[in-house]
mmCIF file of C-alpha atoms in Angstrom:
data_model
loop_
_atom_site.group_PDB
_atom_site.id
_atom_site.type_symbol
_atom_site.label_atom_id
_atom_site.label_comp_id
_atom_site.label_asym_id
_atom_site.label_seq_id
_atom_site.Cartn_x
_atom_site.Cartn_y
_atom_site.Cartn_z
ATOM 1 C CA MET A 1 71.647 -19.773 61.726
ATOM 2 C CA LEU A 2 73.690 -22.127 64.398
ATOM 3 C CA GLY A 3 70.879 -23.351 66.350
ATOM 4 C CA LEU A 4 69.286 -24.598 64.011
ATOM 5 C CA GLY A 5 71.671 -26.864 62.981
ATOM 6 C CA VAL A 6 73.274 -25.211 59.962
ATOM 7 C CA THR A 7 77.166 -26.375 58.911
ATOM 8 C CA THR A 8 78.589 -23.611 57.240
ATOM 9 C CA LEU A 9 81.443 -23.846 55.024
ATOM 10 C CA PRO A 10 84.523 -21.800 55.143
ATOM 11 C CA ILE A 11 84.518 -19.669 51.591
ATOM 12 C CA PRO A 12 87.675 -19.400 50.127
ATOM 13 C CA ARG A 13 89.024 -15.641 50.082
ATOM 14 C CA PRO A 14 88.936 -15.154 45.758
ATOM 15 C CA GLU A 15 91.767 -14.427 44.042
ATOM 16 C CA ARG A 16 91.525 -11.505 41.644
ATOM 17 C CA MET A 17 89.168 -12.665 38.856
ATOM 18 C CA PRO A 18 88.563 -10.679 35.092
ATOM 19 C CA VAL A 19 85.298 -8.387 35.622
ATOM 20 C CA THR A 20 83.639 -11.166 33.204
ATOM 21 C CA ALA A 21 84.592 -13.343 35.980
ATOM 22 C CA ARG A 22 83.040 -11.260 39.285
ATOM 23 C CA ARG A 23 79.316 -10.383 37.075
ATOM 24 C CA SER A 24 79.336 -14.222 37.443
ATOM 25 C CA ARG A 25 80.338 -15.039 40.837
ATOM 26 C CA VAL A 26 78.501 -11.979 41.177
ATOM 27 C CA THR A 27 75.248 -14.159 40.117
ATOM 28 C CA THR A 28 75.650 -17.207 41.793
ATOM 29 C CA ALA A 29 75.956 -15.537 45.261
ATOM 30 C CA ARG A 30 72.756 -13.710 44.317
ATOM 31 C CA TRP A 31 71.165 -17.141 44.258
ATOM 32 C CA LEU A 32 73.203 -18.952 47.132
ATOM 33 C CA VAL A 33 71.378 -16.728 49.942
ATOM 34 C CA PRO A 34 67.856 -17.890 49.140
ATOM 35 C CA VAL A 35 69.054 -21.670 49.020
ATOM 36 C CA LEU A 36 71.093 -21.647 52.135
ATOM 37 C CA VAL A 37 67.674 -19.839 53.763
ATOM 38 C CA LEU A 38 65.270 -22.811 52.243
ATOM 39 C CA ALA A 39 67.722 -25.138 53.636
ATOM 40 C CA ALA A 40 67.685 -23.211 57.796
ATOM 41 C CA CYS A 41 63.886 -23.674 57.542
ATOM 42 C CA SER A 42 64.039 -27.057 56.806
ATOM 43 C CA SER A 43 64.142 -29.034 60.296
ATOM 44 C CA GLY A 44 61.253 -27.213 61.222
ATOM 45 C CA GLU A 45 58.276 -26.572 58.417
ATOM 46 C CA GLN A 46 58.291 -26.245 55.303
ATOM 47 C CA ALA A 47 58.378 -22.737 54.160
ATOM 48 C CA ALA A 48 55.982 -21.083 52.145
ATOM 49 C CA PRO A 49 56.446 -20.912 48.350
ATOM 50 C CA THR A 50 56.598 -17.906 46.472
ATOM 51 C CA SER A 51 56.283 -17.230 43.455
ATOM 52 C CA THR A 52 57.920 -13.893 43.299
ATOM 53 C CA PRO A 53 62.203 -14.417 43.121
ATOM 54 C CA THR A 54 63.520 -12.419 46.093
ATOM 55 C CA THR A 55 66.932 -10.228 45.291
ATOM 56 C CA SER A 56 69.335 -10.035 47.640
ATOM 57 C CA ALA A 57 72.755 -7.158 47.813
ATOM 58 C CA VAL A 58 75.877 -8.688 46.916
ATOM 59 C CA SER A 59 78.246 -8.160 49.530
ATOM 60 C CA SER A 60 79.988 -7.052 47.123
ATOM 61 C CA GLY A 61 78.375 -3.854 47.628
ATOM 62 C CA THR A 62 77.051 -3.811 43.995
ATOM 63 C CA THR A 63 73.591 -2.938 44.239
ATOM 64 C CA ALA A 64 71.209 -4.724 40.777
ATOM 65 C CA PRO A 65 69.916 -2.229 38.578
ATOM 66 C CA PRO A 66 66.226 -1.724 39.614
ATOM 67 C CA GLU A 67 64.264 -3.129 36.693
ATOM 68 C CA PRO A 68 61.827 -0.536 34.416
ATOM 69 C CA PRO A 69 58.181 0.331 35.339
ATOM 70 C CA THR A 70 55.796 -2.065 34.024
ATOM 71 C CA THR A 71 53.098 0.029 31.949
ATOM 72 C CA THR A 72 50.678 -1.853 31.036
ATOM 73 C CA THR A 73 48.260 -0.653 27.940
ATOM 74 C CA GLU A 74 44.665 -1.370 27.421
ATOM 75 C CA VAL A 75 43.508 -2.643 24.486
ATOM 76 C CA VAL A 76 39.863 -1.678 24.126
ATOM 77 C CA PRO A 77 38.225 -3.854 21.239
ATOM 78 C CA THR A 78 36.282 -1.882 18.710
ATOM 79 C CA THR A 79 33.067 -2.733 17.896
ATOM 80 C CA THR A 80 31.501 -1.337 14.076
ATOM 81 C CA GLU A 81 27.692 -1.248 14.151
ATOM 82 C CA VAL A 82 26.263 -3.314 11.456
ATOM 83 C CA PRO A 83 22.987 -0.863 10.366
ATOM 84 C CA VAL A 84 20.233 -4.017 10.400
ATOM 85 C CA ALA A 85 17.559 -4.395 7.045
ATOM 86 C CA THR A 86 13.760 -3.228 7.597
ATOM 87 C CA GLU A 87 11.288 -3.200 5.561
ATOM 88 C CA PRO A 88 10.218 0.046 3.925
ATOM 89 C CA PRO A 89 6.301 0.889 6.038
ATOM 90 C CA PRO A 90 4.005 -0.291 3.632
ATOM 91 C CA PRO A 91 2.712 1.899 0.973
ATOM 92 C CA PRO A 92 -0.666 3.907 2.759
ATOM 93 C CA ALA A 93 -4.100 2.522 1.434
ATOM 94 C CA PRO A 94 -5.365 3.706 -1.405
ATOM 95 C CA PRO A 95 -8.374 6.525 -0.187
ATOM 96 C CA PRO A 96 -12.010 4.947 -0.635
ATOM 97 C CA VAL A 97 -13.676 5.567 -4.079
ATOM 98 C CA ASP A 98 -17.425 5.234 -4.639
ATOM 99 C CA ALA A 99 -18.187 1.921 -5.979
ATOM 100 C CA MET A 100 -20.619 3.129 -9.275
ATOM 101 C CA THR A 101 -18.652 5.659 -10.235
ATOM 102 C CA GLY A 102 -14.382 5.490 -9.050
ATOM 103 C CA GLY A 103 -14.738 9.431 -8.198
ATOM 104 C CA ALA A 104 -15.282 10.276 -4.439
ATOM 105 C CA PRO A 105 -17.865 8.351 -2.509
ATOM 106 C CA SER A 106 -21.516 9.332 -1.759
ATOM 107 C CA ALA A 107 -23.558 7.689 1.135
ATOM 108 C CA ASN A 108 -26.819 7.864 -0.769
ATOM 109 C CA VAL A 109 -28.752 5.239 -1.727
ATOM 110 C CA VAL A 110 -29.024 3.535 -4.982
ATOM 111 C CA ILE A 111 -32.069 3.918 -6.993
ATOM 112 C CA ALA A 112 -32.830 1.943 -10.286
ATOM 113 C CA ALA A 113 -35.599 3.518 -12.848
ATOM 114 C CA LYS A 114 -36.660 1.544 -15.949
ATOM 115 C CA ILE A 115 -36.521 4.362 -18.678
ATOM 116 C CA ASP A 116 -38.585 4.179 -22.269
ATOM 117 C CA ASN A 117 -36.239 4.176 -24.995
ATOM 118 C CA THR A 118 -38.708 4.143 -28.200
ATOM 119 C CA PHE A 119 -40.391 7.135 -27.967
ATOM 120 C CA PRO A 120 -39.695 10.454 -30.308
ATOM 121 C CA GLY A 121 -39.297 12.406 -27.231
ATOM 122 C CA ASP A 122 -37.174 13.427 -24.329
ATOM 123 C CA GLN A 123 -35.751 11.841 -21.629
ATOM 124 C CA TRP A 124 -35.665 13.210 -18.354
ATOM 125 C CA GLY A 125 -33.140 12.510 -15.669
ATOM 126 C CA VAL A 126 -30.888 10.208 -17.739
ATOM 127 C CA GLY A 127 -27.922 12.816 -17.599
ATOM 128 C CA ASP A 128 -28.099 12.054 -13.651
ATOM 129 C CA ALA A 129 -27.687 8.452 -13.893
ATOM 130 C CA ASP A 130 -24.289 7.311 -12.776
ATOM 131 C CA VAL A 131 -25.015 3.921 -14.839
ATOM 132 C CA VAL A 132 -27.236 3.099 -17.535
ATOM 133 C CA TYR A 133 -27.873 -0.226 -19.247
ATOM 134 C CA VAL A 134 -30.105 -0.306 -22.361
ATOM 135 C CA GLU A 135 -31.861 -4.165 -22.624
ATOM 136 C CA MET A 136 -33.298 -6.181 -25.132
ATOM 137 C CA VAL A 137 -37.153 -6.087 -24.689
ATOM 138 C CA GLU A 138 -39.230 -7.687 -27.383
ATOM 139 C CA ALA A 139 -39.414 -7.169 -31.209
ATOM 140 C CA GLN A 140 -35.330 -6.651 -30.577
ATOM 141 C CA LEU A 141 -36.539 -3.122 -29.035
ATOM 142 C CA SER A 142 -34.125 -1.289 -26.560
ATOM 143 C CA ARG A 143 -35.192 0.005 -23.218
ATOM 144 C CA LEU A 144 -32.978 1.572 -20.326
ATOM 145 C CA ILE A 145 -32.227 0.670 -16.720
ATOM 146 C CA VAL A 146 -30.886 4.119 -15.327
ATOM 147 C CA LEU A 147 -29.215 4.084 -12.116
ATOM 148 C CA PHE A 148 -28.844 6.745 -9.698
ATOM 149 C CA HIS A 149 -26.472 6.923 -6.808
ATOM 150 C CA THR A 150 -24.514 10.062 -6.740
ATOM 151 C CA THR A 151 -27.592 12.681 -7.848
ATOM 152 C CA LEU A 152 -31.088 11.442 -6.926
ATOM 153 C CA PRO A 153 -33.239 13.722 -9.435
ATOM 154 C CA ALA A 154 -36.508 15.346 -8.376
ATOM 155 C CA GLU A 155 -37.677 15.052 -11.866
ATOM 156 C CA ILE A 156 -37.376 11.352 -14.420
ATOM 157 C CA GLY A 157 -39.180 10.015 -16.882
ATOM 158 C CA PRO A 158 -40.671 8.082 -18.640
ATOM 159 C CA VAL A 159 -41.119 5.465 -16.590
ATOM 160 C CA ARG A 160 -41.848 1.985 -17.661
ATOM 161 C CA SER A 161 -42.726 -1.967 -16.821
ATOM 162 C CA VAL A 162 -40.335 -3.889 -15.147
ATOM 163 C CA ARG A 163 -38.459 -7.293 -17.565
ATOM 164 C CA THR A 164 -37.013 -10.045 -16.237
ATOM 165 C CA THR A 165 -33.831 -8.682 -17.402
ATOM 166 C CA ASP A 166 -33.878 -6.537 -14.607
ATOM 167 C CA PRO A 167 -33.374 -8.236 -11.372
ATOM 168 C CA ASP A 168 -29.988 -9.948 -11.904
ATOM 169 C CA VAL A 169 -28.617 -6.560 -13.045
ATOM 170 C CA LEU A 170 -29.690 -5.177 -10.077
ATOM 171 C CA THR A 171 -28.586 -7.565 -7.325
ATOM 172 C CA GLY A 172 -25.458 -6.680 -8.527
ATOM 173 C CA TYR A 173 -25.297 -3.437 -6.419
ATOM 174 C CA GLY A 174 -26.371 -5.004 -4.001
ATOM 175 C CA SER A 175 -30.965 -4.159 -2.957
ATOM 176 C CA PRO A 176 -31.474 -1.370 -4.758
ATOM 177 C CA ALA A 177 -34.788 -0.169 -5.304
ATOM 178 C CA LEU A 178 -36.643 0.072 -8.354
ATOM 179 C CA MET A 179 -38.833 2.106 -9.665
ATOM 180 C CA PHE A 180 -41.432 0.414 -12.639
ATOM 181 C CA SER A 181 -44.817 0.860 -13.915
ATOM 182 C CA GLY A 182 -46.681 -2.623 -13.685
ATOM 183 C CA GLY A 183 -45.606 -5.483 -15.591
ATOM 184 C CA ALA A 184 -46.809 -8.698 -17.263
ATOM 185 C CA GLY A 185 -47.928 -11.335 -14.166
ATOM 186 C CA GLY A 186 -44.039 -13.198 -15.303
ATOM 187 C CA PRO A 187 -41.814 -10.559 -14.789
ATOM 188 C CA LEU A 188 -43.705 -9.290 -11.689
ATOM 189 C CA ASP A 189 -43.229 -12.634 -10.212
ATOM 190 C CA ASN A 190 -39.956 -12.455 -10.651
ATOM 191 C CA PHE A 191 -39.095 -9.619 -9.193
ATOM 192 C CA ALA A 192 -41.204 -10.176 -6.134
ATOM 193 C CA SER A 193 -38.897 -13.216 -5.822
ATOM 194 C CA SER A 194 -35.414 -11.386 -6.106
ATOM 195 C CA GLY A 195 -35.113 -9.762 -2.350
ATOM 196 C CA LEU A 196 -35.071 -5.811 -4.105
ATOM 197 C CA VAL A 197 -36.807 -3.511 -2.964
ATOM 198 C CA ASN A 198 -39.912 -2.127 -4.897
ATOM 199 C CA ALA A 199 -41.244 1.363 -5.634
ATOM 200 C CA SER A 200 -43.550 1.469 -7.803
ATOM 201 C CA PRO A 201 -46.486 3.552 -8.210
ATOM 202 C CA GLU A 202 -48.025 0.830 -5.635
ATOM 203 C CA VAL A 203 -46.001 1.314 -2.913
ATOM 204 C CA ILE A 204 -45.442 4.926 -3.357
ATOM 205 C CA GLY A 205 -48.067 6.678 -5.520
ATOM 206 C CA GLY A 206 -47.154 10.357 -4.050
ATOM 207 C CA SER A 207 -43.834 10.386 -6.139
ATOM 208 C CA TYR A 208 -45.209 9.913 -9.704
ATOM 209 C CA TRP A 209 -47.260 11.996 -11.817
ATOM 210 C CA ARG A 210 -48.346 12.408 -15.314
ATOM 211 C CA SER A 211 -46.386 14.700 -16.948
ATOM 212 C CA SER A 212 -47.785 17.151 -20.142
ATOM 213 C CA ALA A 213 -43.954 16.291 -21.412
ATOM 214 C CA ALA A 214 -45.312 13.477 -24.001
ATOM 215 C CA ARG A 215 -48.768 11.497 -24.049
ATOM 216 C CA GLU A 216 -49.575 8.845 -22.653
ATOM 217 C CA PRO A 217 -48.151 6.377 -22.164
ATOM 218 C CA TYR A 218 -44.986 7.842 -22.224
ATOM 219 C CA ASN A 219 -45.307 10.336 -19.847
ATOM 220 C CA LEU A 220 -45.431 9.104 -16.509
ATOM 221 C CA HIS A 221 -42.762 10.854 -14.407
ATOM 222 C CA ALA A 222 -41.166 10.449 -10.899
ATOM 223 C CA ASN A 223 -38.941 11.886 -8.008
ATOM 224 C CA VAL A 224 -36.335 9.765 -7.262
ATOM 225 C CA ALA A 225 -35.013 11.548 -4.243
ATOM 226 C CA GLN A 226 -38.693 11.319 -3.111
ATOM 227 C CA VAL A 227 -38.436 8.182 -3.470
ATOM 228 C CA ALA A 228 -34.927 7.750 -1.519
ATOM 229 C CA ALA A 229 -36.602 9.321 1.699
ATOM 230 C CA ALA A 230 -39.904 7.374 1.854
ATOM 231 C CA VAL A 231 -38.849 4.054 1.057
ATOM 232 C CA GLY A 232 -36.998 1.580 3.546
ATOM 233 C CA GLY A 233 -34.963 -0.985 2.958
ATOM 234 C CA ILE A 234 -32.769 0.292 -0.191
ATOM 235 C CA SER A 235 -29.064 -0.359 0.188
ATOM 236 C CA VAL A 236 -25.526 1.711 -0.424
ATOM 237 C CA PRO A 237 -24.313 0.422 -3.401
ATOM 238 C CA ARG A 238 -22.061 -2.557 -3.510
ATOM 239 C CA ASN A 239 -19.635 -2.285 -6.482
ATOM 240 C CA PRO A 240 -20.762 -4.613 -9.290
ATOM 241 C CA GLY A 241 -16.821 -5.811 -10.751
ATOM 242 C CA PHE A 242 -15.331 -2.401 -12.012
ATOM 243 C CA THR A 243 -12.656 -0.954 -11.402
ATOM 244 C CA PHE A 244 -10.847 2.592 -11.770
ATOM 245 C CA SER A 245 -7.987 4.284 -13.292
ATOM 246 C CA ASP A 246 -7.438 7.225 -15.049
ATOM 247 C CA ASP A 247 -4.164 6.522 -16.422
ATOM 248 C CA ALA A 248 -4.910 5.516 -20.519
ATOM 249 C CA GLY A 249 -0.946 4.604 -20.372
ATOM 250 C CA PRO A 250 -2.208 1.087 -20.837
ATOM 251 C CA TYR A 251 -4.360 1.390 -23.430
ATOM 252 C CA ALA A 252 -2.482 3.990 -25.999
ATOM 253 C CA GLY A 253 -1.850 1.205 -28.393
ATOM 254 C CA GLN A 254 -5.145 -0.356 -28.921
ATOM 255 C CA ARG A 255 -6.758 0.974 -31.684
ATOM 256 C CA ASP A 256 -9.295 4.178 -31.848
ATOM 257 C CA VAL A 257 -12.800 4.604 -31.873
ATOM 258 C CA SER A 258 -14.756 7.037 -32.131
ATOM 259 C CA ARG A 259 -18.788 5.501 -32.869
ATOM 260 C CA VAL A 260 -20.161 2.743 -32.114
ATOM 261 C CA SER A 261 -23.619 1.826 -33.331
ATOM 262 C CA ALA A 262 -25.863 -0.720 -31.740
ATOM 263 C CA ALA A 263 -29.082 -2.006 -34.230
ATOM 264 C CA PHE A 264 -31.671 -3.018 -32.287
ATOM 265 C CA ALA A 265 -35.243 -2.740 -33.722
ATOM 266 C CA ASN A 266 -34.276 1.184 -32.527
ATOM 267 C CA PRO A 267 -31.606 1.806 -33.767
ATOM 268 C CA ILE A 268 -28.971 4.164 -31.303
ATOM 269 C CA SER A 269 -25.211 5.570 -31.067
ATOM 270 C CA PHE A 270 -22.492 6.577 -29.501
ATOM 271 C CA ARG A 271 -19.875 9.155 -30.505
ATOM 272 C CA TRP A 272 -16.490 10.450 -28.713
ATOM 273 C CA GLU A 273 -16.804 13.769 -28.601
ATOM 274 C CA ASP A 274 -14.532 16.514 -27.141
ATOM 275 C CA GLY A 275 -13.730 13.874 -24.335
ATOM 276 C CA VAL A 276 -16.338 12.106 -23.710
ATOM 277 C CA TRP A 277 -19.037 9.471 -24.846
ATOM 278 C CA LYS A 278 -22.474 10.757 -26.284
ATOM 279 C CA TYR A 279 -25.304 9.584 -26.656
ATOM 280 C CA VAL A 280 -27.796 9.348 -30.435
ATOM 281 C CA ARG A 281 -30.294 8.263 -30.260
ATOM 282 C CA ARG A 282 -33.387 8.685 -33.947
ATOM 283 C CA GLY A 283 -30.072 10.825 -35.137
ATOM 284 C CA SER A 284 -29.565 13.516 -32.626
ATOM 285 C CA VAL A 285 -27.506 13.444 -29.391
ATOM 286 C CA GLN A 286 -29.184 13.425 -26.951
ATOM 287 C CA SER A 287 -29.643 16.553 -23.745
ATOM 288 C CA ASP A 288 -31.625 15.480 -20.722
ATOM 289 C CA GLY A 289 -35.140 16.989 -21.215
ATOM 290 C CA ALA A 290 -35.000 17.954 -16.985
ATOM 291 C CA THR A 291 -31.768 20.341 -17.517
ATOM 292 C CA GLY A 292 -31.610 20.516 -21.439
ATOM 293 C CA ALA A 293 -27.208 19.479 -20.882
ATOM 294 C CA VAL A 294 -26.253 16.605 -23.182
ATOM 295 C CA VAL A 295 -26.013 12.873 -21.810
ATOM 296 C CA ALA A 296 -22.717 12.450 -22.165
ATOM 297 C CA PHE A 297 -20.686 9.529 -19.884
ATOM 298 C CA GLN A 298 -16.663 8.625 -19.560
ATOM 299 C CA ASN A 299 -17.016 4.448 -20.539
ATOM 300 C CA LEU A 300 -19.615 2.838 -22.798
ATOM 301 C CA LEU A 301 -19.096 -0.773 -22.410
ATOM 302 C CA VAL A 302 -20.620 -3.499 -24.737
ATOM 303 C CA GLN A 303 -21.549 -6.906 -22.830
ATOM 304 C CA ARG A 304 -21.678 -9.314 -25.607
ATOM 305 C CA THR A 305 -23.947 -12.406 -23.928
ATOM 306 C CA THR A 306 -27.122 -14.426 -24.645
ATOM 307 C CA ALA A 307 -30.704 -14.537 -24.583
ATOM 308 C CA GLN A 308 -34.141 -15.829 -24.601
ATOM 309 C CA LYS A 309 -37.266 -15.867 -24.671
ATOM 310 C CA ASP A 310 -39.155 -15.691 -20.937
ATOM 311 C CA GLY A 311 -42.620 -17.106 -21.704
ATOM 312 C CA THR A 312 -44.010 -13.424 -21.720
ATOM 313 C CA VAL A 313 -45.756 -12.156 -24.738
ATOM 314 C CA ASP A 314 -47.483 -8.917 -25.291
ATOM 315 C CA SER A 315 -50.872 -7.646 -26.457
ATOM 316 C CA LYS A 316 -49.833 -8.239 -29.690
ATOM 317 C CA GLY A 317 -48.394 -11.888 -29.346
ATOM 318 C CA VAL A 318 -44.760 -10.325 -29.750
ATOM 319 C CA ALA A 319 -42.328 -12.464 -26.831
ATOM 320 C CA SER A 320 -40.737 -10.449 -24.781
ATOM 321 C CA TYR A 321 -36.978 -11.763 -23.919
ATOM 322 C CA LYS A 322 -34.498 -12.359 -20.826
ATOM 323 C CA THR A 323 -31.035 -11.246 -21.286
ATOM 324 C CA ASN A 324 -28.361 -13.568 -19.535
ATOM 325 C CA THR A 325 -25.911 -11.379 -17.349
ATOM 326 C CA ILE A 326 -24.465 -14.544 -15.505
ATOM 327 C CA GLY A 327 -22.072 -16.564 -16.946
ATOM 328 C CA SER A 328 -19.367 -15.799 -19.002
ATOM 329 C CA GLY A 329 -18.820 -13.800 -22.432
ATOM 330 C CA SER A 330 -16.829 -11.536 -24.261
ATOM 331 C CA PHE A 331 -17.098 -7.382 -24.065
ATOM 332 C CA THR A 332 -14.957 -4.187 -25.309
ATOM 333 C CA LEU A 333 -14.688 -1.309 -22.907
ATOM 334 C CA TYR A 334 -14.213 2.338 -24.959
ATOM 335 C CA ARG A 335 -12.958 4.225 -23.008
ATOM 336 C CA ASP A 336 -10.326 7.756 -23.934
ATOM 337 C CA GLY A 337 -11.140 6.753 -27.923
ATOM 338 C CA LYS A 338 -9.595 3.474 -27.772
ATOM 339 C CA ALA A 339 -11.423 0.374 -27.158
ATOM 340 C CA VAL A 340 -9.982 -2.546 -24.868
ATOM 341 C CA ASP A 341 -11.056 -6.331 -25.912
ATOM 342 C CA GLY A 342 -11.791 -8.686 -23.126
ATOM 343 C CA THR A 343 -13.924 -11.086 -21.048
ATOM 344 C CA TRP A 344 -16.287 -11.004 -18.549
ATOM 345 C CA SER A 345 -17.583 -13.813 -16.111
ATOM 346 C CA ARG A 346 -20.132 -13.899 -12.898
ATOM 347 C CA ALA A 347 -20.880 -16.728 -11.025
ATOM 348 C CA ASP A 348 -24.653 -15.851 -9.487
ATOM 349 C CA ALA A 349 -27.023 -12.651 -9.180
ATOM 350 C CA ALA A 350 -25.267 -11.776 -5.920
ATOM 351 C CA SER A 351 -21.415 -11.272 -7.344
ATOM 352 C CA PRO A 352 -19.868 -9.219 -9.326
ATOM 353 C CA THR A 353 -19.140 -9.616 -13.154
ATOM 354 C CA SER A 354 -15.286 -9.195 -13.392
ATOM 355 C CA PHE A 355 -13.567 -7.837 -16.823
ATOM 356 C CA VAL A 356 -10.484 -8.864 -17.675
ATOM 357 C CA ASP A 357 -8.163 -8.449 -20.681
ATOM 358 C CA ALA A 358 -6.268 -11.197 -22.716
ATOM 359 C CA GLY A 359 -3.785 -11.492 -20.147
ATOM 360 C CA GLY A 360 -6.226 -11.888 -16.679
ATOM 361 C CA ALA A 361 -5.558 -8.909 -15.195
ATOM 362 C CA PRO A 362 -8.827 -6.662 -14.675
ATOM 363 C CA VAL A 363 -9.898 -3.552 -17.214
ATOM 364 C CA ASN A 364 -9.740 -0.051 -15.658
ATOM 365 C CA PHE A 365 -12.883 2.131 -16.333
ATOM 366 C CA ARG A 366 -12.257 6.032 -16.433
ATOM 367 C CA THR A 367 -13.329 7.863 -13.299
ATOM 368 C CA GLY A 368 -17.310 9.363 -14.013
ATOM 369 C CA LYS A 369 -20.225 7.315 -15.884
ATOM 370 C CA THR A 370 -20.801 4.587 -17.669
ATOM 371 C CA TRP A 371 -23.754 3.157 -19.988
ATOM 372 C CA VAL A 372 -23.683 -0.749 -20.978
ATOM 373 C CA VAL A 373 -25.395 -2.071 -23.765
ATOM 374 C CA LEU A 374 -26.588 -5.486 -23.029
ATOM 375 C CA ALA A 375 -25.929 -6.814 -27.136
ATOM 376 C CA PRO A 376 -26.449 -10.566 -27.282
ATOM 377 C CA GLU A 377 -26.322 -12.085 -30.680
ATOM 378 C CA GLN A 378 -29.655 -10.939 -32.118
ATOM 379 C CA ILE A 379 -28.171 -7.441 -31.790
ATOM 380 C CA SER A 380 -25.244 -6.677 -34.118
ATOM 381 C CA MET A 381 -22.774 -3.863 -32.871
ATOM 382 C CA SER A 382 -20.507 -2.015 -35.204
ATOM 383 C CA GLU A 383 -17.496 0.418 -34.581
ATOM 384 C CA GLY A 384 -16.167 2.804 -36.519
#
């Protein structure tokens, strides 16, 4: 150390000190040694700094107690997973239903037929129809437009002539075939330009015959199933505007009705019995001439409309009428023994008809068969 040029000062011999003073002196001695070392190194190069203090033994022989080991506890943060809100899956799509009945879909085409409604004999095949329209013709008499789809019967009748009302009604279902027997010039021209399929005897004569069930002209019968198999271009039906639900709850507060009458020149009526509507003609509930089954259905729709002369007159000079099913008006749907009032509207011949209640919501038909009375102002309706 002397070779480095460090001057060592003599340290006087300490007198006996109190314990407290000795402890203080020991502390001083602990820091003195590093200071001397640093001073000794200052003449050559500067000592590297250190961040750890040096602990030295004290000359008195007292050893500093070791510092207790430091224990470090690692704190692991706790993560709480917050559930992420997810949208519930969409409900499954409702199963498809048939456009005309609301039941299981049928792959059959739709075929309409003109059926007489004035003669006293039986009507054949009417009980198999999915939808039937009652229309006004000349002299305020009525005739039927009968639509077959889920069932295509082997015998219907009596088949009668086409009228100007028919195309507008039928194009609401797509491109059905129409079974009819002749007609006046105006109605025939109107039908020819409609896009409907001609299934008259002139096209498929082998499907028609004269029956012994009645006298001519009320005995022309035909086979619907044969027409469906032999005539091309017939469409499956599109929905004419019906919505279906068997839930009668929304209509529970509507008025009760068990009888509806239509004052055509040949009066007809309908009775709510045994959970169905039944067709009454000439004072009797009608049965199908082919099957003997009562003509029954789930929905009766009275569609109030307008009608005007179509320029056609019969052999007696009596004018025929066209009933308008394009436009708007009021209606009453009778289902489950209740009467539900609303308004109908239809933009054009290719569009379905909208049937809504007073609040603008669609009125639901029961699953099953439907009869529609097209009731212009010339025909009064009553219920009870």
